[in-house]
mmCIF file of C-alpha atoms in Angstrom:
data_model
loop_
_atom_site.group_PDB
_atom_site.id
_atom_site.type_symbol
_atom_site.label_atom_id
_atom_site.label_comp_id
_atom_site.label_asym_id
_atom_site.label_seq_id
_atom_site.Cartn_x
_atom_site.Cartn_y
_atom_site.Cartn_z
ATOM 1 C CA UNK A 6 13.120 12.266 -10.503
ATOM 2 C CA UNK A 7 15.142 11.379 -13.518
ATOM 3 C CA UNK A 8 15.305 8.420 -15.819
ATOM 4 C CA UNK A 9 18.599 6.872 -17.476
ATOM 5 C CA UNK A 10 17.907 4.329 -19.748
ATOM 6 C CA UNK A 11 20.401 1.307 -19.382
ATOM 7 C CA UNK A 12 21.449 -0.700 -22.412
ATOM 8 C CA UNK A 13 21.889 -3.998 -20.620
ATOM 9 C CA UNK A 14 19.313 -6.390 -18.531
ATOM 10 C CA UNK A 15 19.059 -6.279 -14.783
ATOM 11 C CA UNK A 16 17.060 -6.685 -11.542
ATOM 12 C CA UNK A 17 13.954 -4.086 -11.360
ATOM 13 C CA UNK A 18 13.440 -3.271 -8.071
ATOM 14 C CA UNK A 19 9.337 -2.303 -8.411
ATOM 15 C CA UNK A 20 8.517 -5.735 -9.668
ATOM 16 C CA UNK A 21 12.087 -7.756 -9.350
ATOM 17 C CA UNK A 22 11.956 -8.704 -13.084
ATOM 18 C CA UNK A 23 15.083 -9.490 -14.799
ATOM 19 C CA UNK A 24 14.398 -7.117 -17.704
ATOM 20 C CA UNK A 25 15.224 -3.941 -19.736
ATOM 21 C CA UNK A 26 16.637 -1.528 -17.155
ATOM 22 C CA UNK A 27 17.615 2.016 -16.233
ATOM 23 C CA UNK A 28 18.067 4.296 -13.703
ATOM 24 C CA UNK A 29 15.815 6.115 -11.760
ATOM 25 C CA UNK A 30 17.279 8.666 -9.494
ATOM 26 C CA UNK A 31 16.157 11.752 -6.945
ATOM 27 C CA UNK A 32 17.917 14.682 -5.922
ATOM 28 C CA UNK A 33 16.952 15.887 -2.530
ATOM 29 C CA UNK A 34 18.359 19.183 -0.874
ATOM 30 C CA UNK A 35 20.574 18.339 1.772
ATOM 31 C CA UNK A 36 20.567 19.945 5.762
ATOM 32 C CA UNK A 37 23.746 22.672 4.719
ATOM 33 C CA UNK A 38 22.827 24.930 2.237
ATOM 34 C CA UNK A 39 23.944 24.176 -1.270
ATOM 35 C CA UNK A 40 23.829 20.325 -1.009
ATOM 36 C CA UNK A 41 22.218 17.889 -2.646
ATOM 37 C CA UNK A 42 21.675 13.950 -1.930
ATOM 38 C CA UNK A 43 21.144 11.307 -5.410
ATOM 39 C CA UNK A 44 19.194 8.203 -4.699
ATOM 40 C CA UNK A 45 18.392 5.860 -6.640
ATOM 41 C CA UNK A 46 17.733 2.470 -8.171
ATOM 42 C CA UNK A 47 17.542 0.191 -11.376
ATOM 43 C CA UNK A 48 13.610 0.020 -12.519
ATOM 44 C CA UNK A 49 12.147 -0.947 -15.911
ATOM 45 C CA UNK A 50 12.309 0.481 -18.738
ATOM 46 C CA UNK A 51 8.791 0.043 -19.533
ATOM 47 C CA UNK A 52 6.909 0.913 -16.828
ATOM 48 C CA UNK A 53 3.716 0.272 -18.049
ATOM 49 C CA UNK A 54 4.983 -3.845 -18.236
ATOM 50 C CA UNK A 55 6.091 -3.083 -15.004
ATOM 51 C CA UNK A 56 2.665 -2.130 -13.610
ATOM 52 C CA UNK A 57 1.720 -5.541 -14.978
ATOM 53 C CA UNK A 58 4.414 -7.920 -13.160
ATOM 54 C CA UNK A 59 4.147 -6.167 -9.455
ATOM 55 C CA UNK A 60 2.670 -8.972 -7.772
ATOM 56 C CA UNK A 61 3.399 -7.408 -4.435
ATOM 57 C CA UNK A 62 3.728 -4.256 -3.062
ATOM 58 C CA UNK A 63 6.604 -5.293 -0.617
ATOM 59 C CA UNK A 64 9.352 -4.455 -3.419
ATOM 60 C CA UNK A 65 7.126 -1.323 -4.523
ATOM 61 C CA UNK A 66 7.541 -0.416 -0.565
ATOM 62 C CA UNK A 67 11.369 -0.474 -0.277
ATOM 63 C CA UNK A 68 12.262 1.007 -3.098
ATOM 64 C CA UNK A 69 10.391 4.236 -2.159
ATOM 65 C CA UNK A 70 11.696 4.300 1.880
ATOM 66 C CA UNK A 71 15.307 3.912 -0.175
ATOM 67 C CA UNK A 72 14.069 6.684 -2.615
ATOM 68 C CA UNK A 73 13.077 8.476 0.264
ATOM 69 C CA UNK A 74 16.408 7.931 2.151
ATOM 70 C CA UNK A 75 14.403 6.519 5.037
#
């Protein structure tokens, strides 16, 4: 995946903090040949803080089946 760092605040969605944000996106092949799919959501910047505020894995879990596309 890629990172985009944000320059405003907004909701992580790994430890729902309002924080320092960007984006963090995946490109996924698609089913026809020569397409691609983006997903992707608002995390921290600092991830390392981030590690620190996850109190439960619940957020952690959605964000990857959205990541995931599932």
């Amino acid at each position: 995946g890629t990172f985009q760092p944000s320059e405003q605040k907004g909701l992580c969605h790994i430890c729902h903090r309002f924080t320092d944000i960007g984006m963090f996106i995946v490109e996924t092949k698609g089913e026809v040949v020569g397409t691609f799919t983006k997903r992707g959501n608002t995390v921290c910047k600092d991830m390392k803080d981030c590690n620190h505020h996850v109190e439960t894995l619940l957020h952690l879990s959605k964000f990857i089946r959205h990541i995931k596309g599932k």
